[in-house]
CSV table of C-alpha atoms in Angstrom, one decimal:
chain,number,residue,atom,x,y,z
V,65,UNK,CA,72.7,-5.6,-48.2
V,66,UNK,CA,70.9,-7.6,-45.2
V,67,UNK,CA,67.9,-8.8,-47.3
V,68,UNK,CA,67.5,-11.1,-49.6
V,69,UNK,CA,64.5,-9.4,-51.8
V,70,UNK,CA,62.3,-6.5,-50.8
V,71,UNK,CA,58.7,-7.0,-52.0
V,72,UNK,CA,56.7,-3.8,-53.1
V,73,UNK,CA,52.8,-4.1,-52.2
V,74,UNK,CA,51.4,-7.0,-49.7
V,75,UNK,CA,48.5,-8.2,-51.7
V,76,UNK,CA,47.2,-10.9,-52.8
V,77,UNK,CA,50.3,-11.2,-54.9
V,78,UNK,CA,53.0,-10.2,-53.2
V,79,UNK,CA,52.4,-11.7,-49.7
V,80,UNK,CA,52.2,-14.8,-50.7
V,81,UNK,CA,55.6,-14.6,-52.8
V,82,UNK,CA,57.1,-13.5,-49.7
V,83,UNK,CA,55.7,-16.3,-48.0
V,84,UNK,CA,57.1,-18.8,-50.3
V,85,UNK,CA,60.5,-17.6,-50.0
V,86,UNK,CA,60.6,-17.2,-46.3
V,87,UNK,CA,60.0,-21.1,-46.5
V,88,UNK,CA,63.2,-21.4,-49.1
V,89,UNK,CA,65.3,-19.5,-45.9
V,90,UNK,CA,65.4,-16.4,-47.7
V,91,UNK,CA,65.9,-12.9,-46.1
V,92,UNK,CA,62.4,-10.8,-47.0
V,93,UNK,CA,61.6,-7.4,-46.7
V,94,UNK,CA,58.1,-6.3,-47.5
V,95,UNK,CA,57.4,-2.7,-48.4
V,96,UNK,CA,53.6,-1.4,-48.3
V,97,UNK,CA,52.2,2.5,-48.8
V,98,UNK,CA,49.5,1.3,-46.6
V,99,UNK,CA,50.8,1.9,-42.5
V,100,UNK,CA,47.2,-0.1,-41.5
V,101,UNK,CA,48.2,-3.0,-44.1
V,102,UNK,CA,52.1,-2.8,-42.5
V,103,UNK,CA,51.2,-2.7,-38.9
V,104,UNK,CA,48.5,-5.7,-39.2
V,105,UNK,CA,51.0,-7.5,-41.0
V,106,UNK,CA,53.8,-7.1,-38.4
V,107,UNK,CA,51.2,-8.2,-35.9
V,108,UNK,CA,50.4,-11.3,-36.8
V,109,UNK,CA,47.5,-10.2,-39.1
V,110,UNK,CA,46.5,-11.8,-42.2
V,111,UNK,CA,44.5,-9.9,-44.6
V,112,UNK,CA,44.4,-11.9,-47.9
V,113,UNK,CA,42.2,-15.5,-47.8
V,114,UNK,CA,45.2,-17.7,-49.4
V,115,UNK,CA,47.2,-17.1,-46.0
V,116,UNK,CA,45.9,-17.3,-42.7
V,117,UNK,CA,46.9,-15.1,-39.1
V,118,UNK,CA,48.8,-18.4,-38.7
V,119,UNK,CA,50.9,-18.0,-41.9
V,120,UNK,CA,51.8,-14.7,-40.7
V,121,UNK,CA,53.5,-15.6,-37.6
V,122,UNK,CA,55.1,-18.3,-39.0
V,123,UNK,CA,56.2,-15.9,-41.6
V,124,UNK,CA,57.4,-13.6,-39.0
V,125,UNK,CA,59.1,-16.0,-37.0
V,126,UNK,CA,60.8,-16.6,-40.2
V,127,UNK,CA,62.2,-13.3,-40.1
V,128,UNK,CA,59.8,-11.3,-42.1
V,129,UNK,CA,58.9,-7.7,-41.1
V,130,UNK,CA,56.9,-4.9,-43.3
V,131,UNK,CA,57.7,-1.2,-43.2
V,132,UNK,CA,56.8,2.0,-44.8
V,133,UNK,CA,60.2,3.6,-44.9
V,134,UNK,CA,61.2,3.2,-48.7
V,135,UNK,CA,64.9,4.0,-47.4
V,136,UNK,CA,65.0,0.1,-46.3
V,137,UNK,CA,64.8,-0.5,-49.6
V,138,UNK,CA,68.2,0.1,-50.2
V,139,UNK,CA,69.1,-2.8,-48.3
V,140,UNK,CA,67.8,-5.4,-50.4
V,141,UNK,CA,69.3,-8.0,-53.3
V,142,UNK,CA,66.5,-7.8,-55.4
V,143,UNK,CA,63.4,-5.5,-55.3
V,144,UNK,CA,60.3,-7.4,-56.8
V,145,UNK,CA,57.1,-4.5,-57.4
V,146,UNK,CA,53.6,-6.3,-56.8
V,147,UNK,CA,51.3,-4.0,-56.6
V,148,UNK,CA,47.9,-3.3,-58.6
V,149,UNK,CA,47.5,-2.6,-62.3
V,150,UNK,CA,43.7,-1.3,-62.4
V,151,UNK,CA,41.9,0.0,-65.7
V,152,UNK,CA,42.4,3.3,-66.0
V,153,UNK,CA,38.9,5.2,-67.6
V,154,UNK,CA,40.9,5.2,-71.4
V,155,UNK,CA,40.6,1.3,-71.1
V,156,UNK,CA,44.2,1.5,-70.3
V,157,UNK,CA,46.4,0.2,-66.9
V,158,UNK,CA,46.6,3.0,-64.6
V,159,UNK,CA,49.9,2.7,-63.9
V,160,UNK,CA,49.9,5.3,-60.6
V,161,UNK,CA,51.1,2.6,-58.3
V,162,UNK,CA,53.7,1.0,-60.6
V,163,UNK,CA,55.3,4.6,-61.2
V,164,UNK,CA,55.2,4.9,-57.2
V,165,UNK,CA,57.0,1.9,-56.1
V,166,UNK,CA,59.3,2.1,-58.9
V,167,UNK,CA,60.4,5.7,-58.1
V,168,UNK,CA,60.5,4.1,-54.9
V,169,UNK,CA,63.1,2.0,-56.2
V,170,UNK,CA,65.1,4.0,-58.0
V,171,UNK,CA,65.8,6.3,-55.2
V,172,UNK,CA,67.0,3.3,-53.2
V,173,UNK,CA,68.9,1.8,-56.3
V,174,UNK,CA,71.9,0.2,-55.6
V,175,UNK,CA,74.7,-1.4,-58.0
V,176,UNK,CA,74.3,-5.0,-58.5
V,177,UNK,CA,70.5,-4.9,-57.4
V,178,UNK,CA,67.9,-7.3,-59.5
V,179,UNK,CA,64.6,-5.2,-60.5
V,180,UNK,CA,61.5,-7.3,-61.1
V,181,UNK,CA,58.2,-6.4,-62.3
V,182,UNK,CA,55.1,-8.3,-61.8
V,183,UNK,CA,52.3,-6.2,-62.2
V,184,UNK,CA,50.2,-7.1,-65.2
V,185,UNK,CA,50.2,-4.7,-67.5
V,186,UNK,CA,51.2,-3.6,-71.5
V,187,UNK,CA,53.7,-4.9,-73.1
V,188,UNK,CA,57.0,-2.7,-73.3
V,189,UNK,CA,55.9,-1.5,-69.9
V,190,UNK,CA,59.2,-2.8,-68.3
V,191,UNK,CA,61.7,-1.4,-71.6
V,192,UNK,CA,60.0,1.9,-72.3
V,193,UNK,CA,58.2,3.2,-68.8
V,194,UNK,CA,59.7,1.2,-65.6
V,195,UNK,CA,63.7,1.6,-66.9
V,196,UNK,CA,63.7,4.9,-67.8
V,197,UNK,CA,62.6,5.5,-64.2
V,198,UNK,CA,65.4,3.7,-63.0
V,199,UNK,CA,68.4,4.9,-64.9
V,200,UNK,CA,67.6,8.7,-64.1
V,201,UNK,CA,69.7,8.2,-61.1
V,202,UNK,CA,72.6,7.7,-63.7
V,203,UNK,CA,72.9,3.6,-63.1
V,204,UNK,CA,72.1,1.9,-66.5
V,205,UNK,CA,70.0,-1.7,-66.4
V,206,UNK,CA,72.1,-4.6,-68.2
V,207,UNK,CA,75.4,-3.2,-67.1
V,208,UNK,CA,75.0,-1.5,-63.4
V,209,UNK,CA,71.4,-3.4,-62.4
V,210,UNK,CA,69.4,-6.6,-63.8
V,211,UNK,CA,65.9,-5.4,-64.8
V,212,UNK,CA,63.5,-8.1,-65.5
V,213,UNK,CA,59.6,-9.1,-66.4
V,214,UNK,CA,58.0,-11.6,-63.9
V,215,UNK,CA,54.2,-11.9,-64.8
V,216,UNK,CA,52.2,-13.1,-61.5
V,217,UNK,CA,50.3,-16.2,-61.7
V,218,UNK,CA,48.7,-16.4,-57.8
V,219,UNK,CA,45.2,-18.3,-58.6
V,220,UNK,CA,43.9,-17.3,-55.0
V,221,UNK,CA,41.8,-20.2,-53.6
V,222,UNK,CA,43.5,-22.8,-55.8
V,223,UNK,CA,44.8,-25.1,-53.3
V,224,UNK,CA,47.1,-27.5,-56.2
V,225,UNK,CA,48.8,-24.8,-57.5
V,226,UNK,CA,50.6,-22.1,-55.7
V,227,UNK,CA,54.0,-19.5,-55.9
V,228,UNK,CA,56.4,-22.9,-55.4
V,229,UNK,CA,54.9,-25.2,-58.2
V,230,UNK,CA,53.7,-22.6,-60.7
V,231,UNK,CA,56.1,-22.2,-63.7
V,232,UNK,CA,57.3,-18.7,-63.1
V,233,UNK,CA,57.9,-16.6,-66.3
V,234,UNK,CA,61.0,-14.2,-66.4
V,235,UNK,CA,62.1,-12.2,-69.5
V,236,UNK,CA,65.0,-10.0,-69.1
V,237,UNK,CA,66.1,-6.6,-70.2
V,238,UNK,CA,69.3,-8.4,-71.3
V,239,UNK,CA,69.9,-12.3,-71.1
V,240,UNK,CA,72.2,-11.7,-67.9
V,241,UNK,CA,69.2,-9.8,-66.4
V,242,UNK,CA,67.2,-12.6,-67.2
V,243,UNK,CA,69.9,-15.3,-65.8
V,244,UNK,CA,69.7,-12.9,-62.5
V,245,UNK,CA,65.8,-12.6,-62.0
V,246,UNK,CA,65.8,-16.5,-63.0
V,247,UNK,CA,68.3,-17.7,-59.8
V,248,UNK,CA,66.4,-15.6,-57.8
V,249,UNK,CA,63.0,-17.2,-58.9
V,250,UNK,CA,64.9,-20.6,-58.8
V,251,UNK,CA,65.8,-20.3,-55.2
V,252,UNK,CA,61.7,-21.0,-54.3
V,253,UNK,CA,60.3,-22.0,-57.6
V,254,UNK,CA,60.5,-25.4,-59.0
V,255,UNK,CA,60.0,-24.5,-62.7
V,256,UNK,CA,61.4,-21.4,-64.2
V,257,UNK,CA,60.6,-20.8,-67.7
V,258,UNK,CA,62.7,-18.2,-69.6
V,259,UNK,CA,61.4,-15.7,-72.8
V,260,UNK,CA,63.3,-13.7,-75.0
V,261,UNK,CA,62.7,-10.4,-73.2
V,262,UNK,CA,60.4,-8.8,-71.2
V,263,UNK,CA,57.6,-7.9,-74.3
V,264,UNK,CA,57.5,-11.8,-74.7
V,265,UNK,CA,57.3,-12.4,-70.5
V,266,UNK,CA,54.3,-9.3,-71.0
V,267,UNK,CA,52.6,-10.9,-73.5
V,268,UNK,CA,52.8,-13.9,-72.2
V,269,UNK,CA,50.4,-13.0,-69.3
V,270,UNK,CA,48.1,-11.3,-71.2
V,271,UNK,CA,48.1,-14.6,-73.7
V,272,UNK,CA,47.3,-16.9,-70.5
V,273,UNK,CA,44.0,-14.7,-69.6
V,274,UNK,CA,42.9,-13.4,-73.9
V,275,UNK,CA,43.0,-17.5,-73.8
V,276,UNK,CA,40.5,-17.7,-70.9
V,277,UNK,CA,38.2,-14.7,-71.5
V,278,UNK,CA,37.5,-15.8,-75.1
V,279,UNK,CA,36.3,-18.9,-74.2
V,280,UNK,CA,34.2,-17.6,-72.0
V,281,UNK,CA,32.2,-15.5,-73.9
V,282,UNK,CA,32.2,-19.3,-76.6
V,283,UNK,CA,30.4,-20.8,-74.4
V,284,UNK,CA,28.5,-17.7,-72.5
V,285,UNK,CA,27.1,-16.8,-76.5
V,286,UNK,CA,26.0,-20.7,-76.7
V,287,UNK,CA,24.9,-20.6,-73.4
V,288,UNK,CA,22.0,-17.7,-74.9
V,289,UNK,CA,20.8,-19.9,-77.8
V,290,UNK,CA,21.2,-23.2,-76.2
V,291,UNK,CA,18.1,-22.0,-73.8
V,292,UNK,CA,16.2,-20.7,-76.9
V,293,UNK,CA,16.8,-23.8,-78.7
V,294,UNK,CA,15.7,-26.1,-75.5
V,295,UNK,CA,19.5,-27.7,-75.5
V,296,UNK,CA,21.0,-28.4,-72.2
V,297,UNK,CA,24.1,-26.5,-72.9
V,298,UNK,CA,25.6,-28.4,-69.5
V,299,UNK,CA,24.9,-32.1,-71.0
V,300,UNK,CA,27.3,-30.8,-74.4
V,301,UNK,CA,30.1,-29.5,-72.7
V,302,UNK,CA,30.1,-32.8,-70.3
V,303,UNK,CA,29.8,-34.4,-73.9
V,304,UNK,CA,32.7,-32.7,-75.8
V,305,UNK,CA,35.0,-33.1,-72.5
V,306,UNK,CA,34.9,-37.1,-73.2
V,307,UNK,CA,37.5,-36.1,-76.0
V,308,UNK,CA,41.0,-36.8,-74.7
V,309,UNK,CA,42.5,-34.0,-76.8
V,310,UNK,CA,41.7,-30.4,-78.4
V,311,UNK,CA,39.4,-30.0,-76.1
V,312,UNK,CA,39.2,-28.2,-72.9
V,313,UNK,CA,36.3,-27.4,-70.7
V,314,UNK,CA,34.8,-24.1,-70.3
V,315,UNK,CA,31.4,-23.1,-68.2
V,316,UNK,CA,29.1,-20.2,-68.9
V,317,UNK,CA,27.5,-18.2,-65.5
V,318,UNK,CA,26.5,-14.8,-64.8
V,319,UNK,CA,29.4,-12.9,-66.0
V,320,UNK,CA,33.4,-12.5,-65.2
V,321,UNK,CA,35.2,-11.7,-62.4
V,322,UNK,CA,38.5,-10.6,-60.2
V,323,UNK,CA,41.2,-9.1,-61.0
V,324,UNK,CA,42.5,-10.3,-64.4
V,325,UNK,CA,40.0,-11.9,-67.3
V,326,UNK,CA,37.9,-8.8,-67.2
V,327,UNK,CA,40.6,-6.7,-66.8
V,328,UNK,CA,44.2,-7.9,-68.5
V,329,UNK,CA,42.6,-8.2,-72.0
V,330,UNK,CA,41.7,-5.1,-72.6
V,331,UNK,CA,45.4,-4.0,-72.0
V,332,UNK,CA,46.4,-5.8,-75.2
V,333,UNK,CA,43.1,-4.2,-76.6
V,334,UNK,CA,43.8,-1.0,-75.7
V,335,UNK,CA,47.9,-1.5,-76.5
V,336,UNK,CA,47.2,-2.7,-80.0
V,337,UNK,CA,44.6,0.3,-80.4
V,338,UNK,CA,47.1,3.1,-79.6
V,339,UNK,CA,50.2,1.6,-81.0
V,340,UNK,CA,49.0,-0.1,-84.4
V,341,UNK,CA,45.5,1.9,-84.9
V,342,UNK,CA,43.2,-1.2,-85.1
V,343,UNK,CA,40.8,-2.7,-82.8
V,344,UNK,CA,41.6,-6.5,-81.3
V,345,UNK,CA,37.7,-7.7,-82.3
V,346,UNK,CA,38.3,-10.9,-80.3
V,347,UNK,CA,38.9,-9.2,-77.8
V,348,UNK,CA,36.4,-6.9,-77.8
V,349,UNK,CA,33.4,-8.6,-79.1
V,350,UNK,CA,34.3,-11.1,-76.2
V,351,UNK,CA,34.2,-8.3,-73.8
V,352,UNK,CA,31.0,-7.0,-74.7
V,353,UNK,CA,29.3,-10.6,-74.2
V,354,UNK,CA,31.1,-11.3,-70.9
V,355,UNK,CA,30.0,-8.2,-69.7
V,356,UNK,CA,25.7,-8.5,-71.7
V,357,UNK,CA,25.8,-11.8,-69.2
V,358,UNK,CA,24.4,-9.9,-66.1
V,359,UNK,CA,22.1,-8.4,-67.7
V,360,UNK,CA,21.0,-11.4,-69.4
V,361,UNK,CA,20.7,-13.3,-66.0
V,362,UNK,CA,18.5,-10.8,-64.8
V,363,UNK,CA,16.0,-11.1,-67.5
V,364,UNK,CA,16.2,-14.8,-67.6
V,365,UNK,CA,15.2,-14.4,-63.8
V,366,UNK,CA,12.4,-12.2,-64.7
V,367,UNK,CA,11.0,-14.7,-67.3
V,368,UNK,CA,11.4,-17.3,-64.2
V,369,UNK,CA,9.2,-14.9,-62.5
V,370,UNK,CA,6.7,-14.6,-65.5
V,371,UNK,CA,6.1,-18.1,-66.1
V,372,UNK,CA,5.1,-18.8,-62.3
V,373,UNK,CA,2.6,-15.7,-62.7
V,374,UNK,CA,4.5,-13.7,-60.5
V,375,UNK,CA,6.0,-9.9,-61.6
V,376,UNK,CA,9.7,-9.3,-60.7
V,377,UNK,CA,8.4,-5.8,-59.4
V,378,UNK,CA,8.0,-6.6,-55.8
V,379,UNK,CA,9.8,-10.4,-55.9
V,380,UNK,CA,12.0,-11.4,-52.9
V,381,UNK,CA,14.9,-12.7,-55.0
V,382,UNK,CA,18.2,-14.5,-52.9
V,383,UNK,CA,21.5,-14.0,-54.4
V,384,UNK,CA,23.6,-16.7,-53.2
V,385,UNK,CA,27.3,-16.4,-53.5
V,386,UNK,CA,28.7,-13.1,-54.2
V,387,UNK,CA,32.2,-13.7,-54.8
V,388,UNK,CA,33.8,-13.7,-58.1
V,389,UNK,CA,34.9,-17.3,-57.7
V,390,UNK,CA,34.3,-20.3,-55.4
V,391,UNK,CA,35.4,-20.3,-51.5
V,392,UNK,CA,36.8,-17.5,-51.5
V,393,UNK,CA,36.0,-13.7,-50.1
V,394,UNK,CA,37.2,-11.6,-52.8
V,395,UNK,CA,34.9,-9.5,-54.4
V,396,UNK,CA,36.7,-7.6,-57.2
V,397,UNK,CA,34.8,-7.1,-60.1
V,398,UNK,CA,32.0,-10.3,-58.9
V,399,UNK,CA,29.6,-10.1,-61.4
V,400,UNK,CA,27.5,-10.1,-58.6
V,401,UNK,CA,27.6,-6.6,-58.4
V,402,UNK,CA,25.9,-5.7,-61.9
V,403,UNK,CA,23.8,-8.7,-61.6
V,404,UNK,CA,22.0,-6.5,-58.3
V,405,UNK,CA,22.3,-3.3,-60.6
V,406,UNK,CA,20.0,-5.1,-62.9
V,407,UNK,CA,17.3,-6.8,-60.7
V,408,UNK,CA,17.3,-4.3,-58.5
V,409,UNK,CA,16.3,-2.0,-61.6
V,410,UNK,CA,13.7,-4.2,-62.4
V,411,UNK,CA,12.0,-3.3,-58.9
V,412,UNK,CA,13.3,-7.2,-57.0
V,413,UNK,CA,13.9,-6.7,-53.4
V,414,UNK,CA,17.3,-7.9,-52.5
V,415,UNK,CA,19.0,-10.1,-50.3
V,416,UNK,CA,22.1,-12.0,-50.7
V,417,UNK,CA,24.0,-15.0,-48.5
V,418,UNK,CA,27.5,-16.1,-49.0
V,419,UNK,CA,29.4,-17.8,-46.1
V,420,UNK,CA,32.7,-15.7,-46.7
V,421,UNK,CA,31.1,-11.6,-46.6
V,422,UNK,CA,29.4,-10.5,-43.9
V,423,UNK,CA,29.0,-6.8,-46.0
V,424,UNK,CA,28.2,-6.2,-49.1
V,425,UNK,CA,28.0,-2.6,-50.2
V,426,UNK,CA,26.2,-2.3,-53.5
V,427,UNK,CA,26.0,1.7,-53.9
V,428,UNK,CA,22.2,2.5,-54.7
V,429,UNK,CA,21.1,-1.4,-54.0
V,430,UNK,CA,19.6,-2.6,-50.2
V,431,UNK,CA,20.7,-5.9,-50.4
V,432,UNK,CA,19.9,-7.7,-47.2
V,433,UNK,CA,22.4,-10.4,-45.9
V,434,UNK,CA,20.7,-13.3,-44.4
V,435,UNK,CA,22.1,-15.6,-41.9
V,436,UNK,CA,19.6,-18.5,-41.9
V,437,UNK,CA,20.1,-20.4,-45.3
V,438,UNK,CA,17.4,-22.8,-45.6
V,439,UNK,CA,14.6,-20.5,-44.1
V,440,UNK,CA,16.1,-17.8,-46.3
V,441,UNK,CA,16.3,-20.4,-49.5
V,442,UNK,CA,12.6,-21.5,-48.5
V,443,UNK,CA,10.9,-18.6,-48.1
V,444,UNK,CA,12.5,-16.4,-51.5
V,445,UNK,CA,10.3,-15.8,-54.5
V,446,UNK,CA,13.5,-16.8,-56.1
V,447,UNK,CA,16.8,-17.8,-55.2
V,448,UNK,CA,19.8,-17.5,-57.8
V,449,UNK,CA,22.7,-19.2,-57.2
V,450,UNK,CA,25.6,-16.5,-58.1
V,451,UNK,CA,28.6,-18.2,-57.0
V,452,UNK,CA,29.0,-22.3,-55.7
V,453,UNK,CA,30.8,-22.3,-52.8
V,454,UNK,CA,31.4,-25.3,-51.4
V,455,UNK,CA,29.5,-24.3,-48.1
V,456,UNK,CA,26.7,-24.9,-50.9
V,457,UNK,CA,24.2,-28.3,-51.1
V,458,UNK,CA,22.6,-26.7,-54.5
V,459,UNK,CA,20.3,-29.6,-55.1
V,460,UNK,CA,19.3,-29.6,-51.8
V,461,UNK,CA,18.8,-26.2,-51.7
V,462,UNK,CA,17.0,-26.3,-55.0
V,463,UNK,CA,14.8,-29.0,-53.4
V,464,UNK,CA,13.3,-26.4,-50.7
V,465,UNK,CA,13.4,-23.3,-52.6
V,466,UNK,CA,10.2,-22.4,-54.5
V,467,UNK,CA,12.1,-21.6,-57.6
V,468,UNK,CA,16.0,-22.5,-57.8
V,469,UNK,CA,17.7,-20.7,-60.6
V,470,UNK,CA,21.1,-21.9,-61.3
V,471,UNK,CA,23.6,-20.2,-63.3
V,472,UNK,CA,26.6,-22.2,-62.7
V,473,UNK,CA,25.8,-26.0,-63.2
V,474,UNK,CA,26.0,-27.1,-59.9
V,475,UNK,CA,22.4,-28.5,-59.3
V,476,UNK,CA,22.2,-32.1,-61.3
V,477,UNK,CA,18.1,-32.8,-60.7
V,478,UNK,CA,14.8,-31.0,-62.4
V,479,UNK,CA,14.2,-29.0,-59.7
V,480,UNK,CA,16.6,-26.0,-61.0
V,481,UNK,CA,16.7,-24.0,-63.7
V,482,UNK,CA,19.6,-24.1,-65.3
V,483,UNK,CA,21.9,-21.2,-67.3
């Protein structure tokens, strides 16, 4: 075997794991369906925002090299699978790529290899779908192969925490798998935290971003009656965060984002639906306000509108920010997207800045990208501030703007309106 770890899908996952343990000296391989994703890669192309065209060559002069040809995966230690987990239309993961590159695997399967997953999905994924798969080639995980649980924890944008000094979760189909997938991890990673198995390494995952989504929808429900009640909901949560302990901050805005808190909930939803007959309520009733919030933002925008005499039928409303979080250009799932559904329902004409898309495709919504901010800010019946990048002055831009609707606490004067 002449590589240290193949890497299945080049993401925003996967590419920077392989970029952390290129910088440990380890031997990668990363494998990719994707021949355009491959052959940018392997020249020098970057095509995720955490890593630059810069991090690429140094990852190449490393030694790293993508490919297509599955048969390379053969050659390879361990085999770690990173690719996409989306929601399949039962509420479900659709688990078409993880069957791929784990088929992938198993035809390449060698004795003594270490098999990680890291795509989020249910728990017993790993146990009852991904090893079966594996030991239909007649090699049998535990004794022939490790087989282990990994669940990814990239924050993309978050420039404290990334692959080296984020604890890295491993739950094993046996203890010895787990041992295996943890020297691997331990190679690159400075903290390695160990479960009992790979439900407990699922679970744990899902756990991590129930936590998040549920608070949320907390503070996005107080949010609602904190207008109604004329209580600035921002001043309270500053409040409550004096508390040194069992507290921790979380801010409403105009619905969630990306590719996990809307999404990796409703796998445990939809797991404990199927396998135990119930509904998770938390779960659910926090996904039906997280996802009301658009909707909500819209028709705060049109009262906006109302009070100032105007009608939103006909309004020039500016959607600033259109990423589902700060400084960054990803747009999966950016509540954005509905929030445009909804105003442009209500008959607003549409345009939109952010400093990190230059297109924005909005199917049945003309949403005009402006390159001059302030004249842009100045000249809009309204101007909703969507996402705060850092590109952003909001009070400033609140200062110039005729009305300045902001609905994610960045502004600090009277001359906003605030969520």
């Amino acid at each position: 075997m002449s590589n240290d770890v193949v890497i299945l899908g080049l993401g925003y996952v996967g590419l920077p794991l392989a970029q952390e343990a290129i910088k440990a000296g380890l031997t990668v391989l990363g494998y990719d369906v994707n021949a355009k994703v491959v052959d940018s890669l392997n020249a020098g192309r970057s095509h995720v925002d955490d890593l630059s065209d810069a991090d690429i060559a140094q990852m190449l002069a490393g030694g790293f090299r993508a490919t297509t040809d599955e048969t390379e995966i053969a050659s390879a230690k361990t085999a770690v699978i990173c690719v996409p987990t989306p929601l399949s239309a039962d509420g479900g993961p659709d688990l078409g790529a993880v069957d791929s590159a784990t088929r992938a695997v198993a035809r390449n399967l060698r004795p003594g290899m270490v098999v990680i997953l890291e795509s989020t999905t249910y728990p017993g994924t790993t146990d009852e779908y991904v090893r079966p798969i594996l030991e239909a080639g007649g090699l049998t995980a535990g004794t022939d192969f490790h087989l282990a649980f990994s669940p990814e924890r990239i924050d993309p944008g978050n420039k404290q925490y990334g692959p080296h000094n984020t604890p890295k979760v491993v739950g094993g189909h046996t203890e010895a798998c787990t041992e295996a997938a943890a020297a691997f991890y331990g190679r690159f990673v400075a903290t390695v935290v160990r479960t009992k198995g790979t439900r407990e390494a699922e679970t744990a995952k899902l756990l991590e971003n129930t936590y998040r989504h549920i608070n949320i929808a907390l503070v996005n429900e107080m949010a609602k009656f904190c207008h109604h009640l004329g209580i600035d909901l921002w001043d309270v949560i500053k409040a409550a965060s004096s508390k040194p302990f069992g507290f921790q901050a979380f801010y409403p805005g105009p619905g969630v984002g990306g590719h996990c808190i809307p999404i990796d909930p409703n796998y445990l939803s939809h797991n404990v639906r199927a396998k135990l007959g119930y509904p998770f309520r938390f779960v659910e009733l926090a996904q039906e306000i997280n996802a009301t919030m658009p909707a909500y933002v819209a028709r705060r925008a049109q009262n906006i509108l109302n009070d100032a005499g105007k009608a939103i039928n006909g309004a020039s409303v500016l959607l600033l920010g259109v990423t589902y979080k700060p400084n960054i250009a990803d747009k999966r799932e950016s509540p954005a997207t509905p929030l445009a559904r909804a105003l442009a329902g209500l008959g607003a004409k549409l345009s939109f800045h952010d400093p990190y898309v230059q297109h924005w495709d909005v199917p049945g919504v003309d949403a005009i990208r402006v390159d001059d901010l302030e004249t842009a800010v100045a000249q809009a019946d309204l101007v909703i501030l969507v996402q705060k990048h850092q590109q952003y002055d909001a009070d400033h831009l609140a200062s110039i703007a005729q009305r300045f609707f902001d609905t994610r606490g960045a502004t600090s004067g009277d001359d906003a309106v605030r969520l």
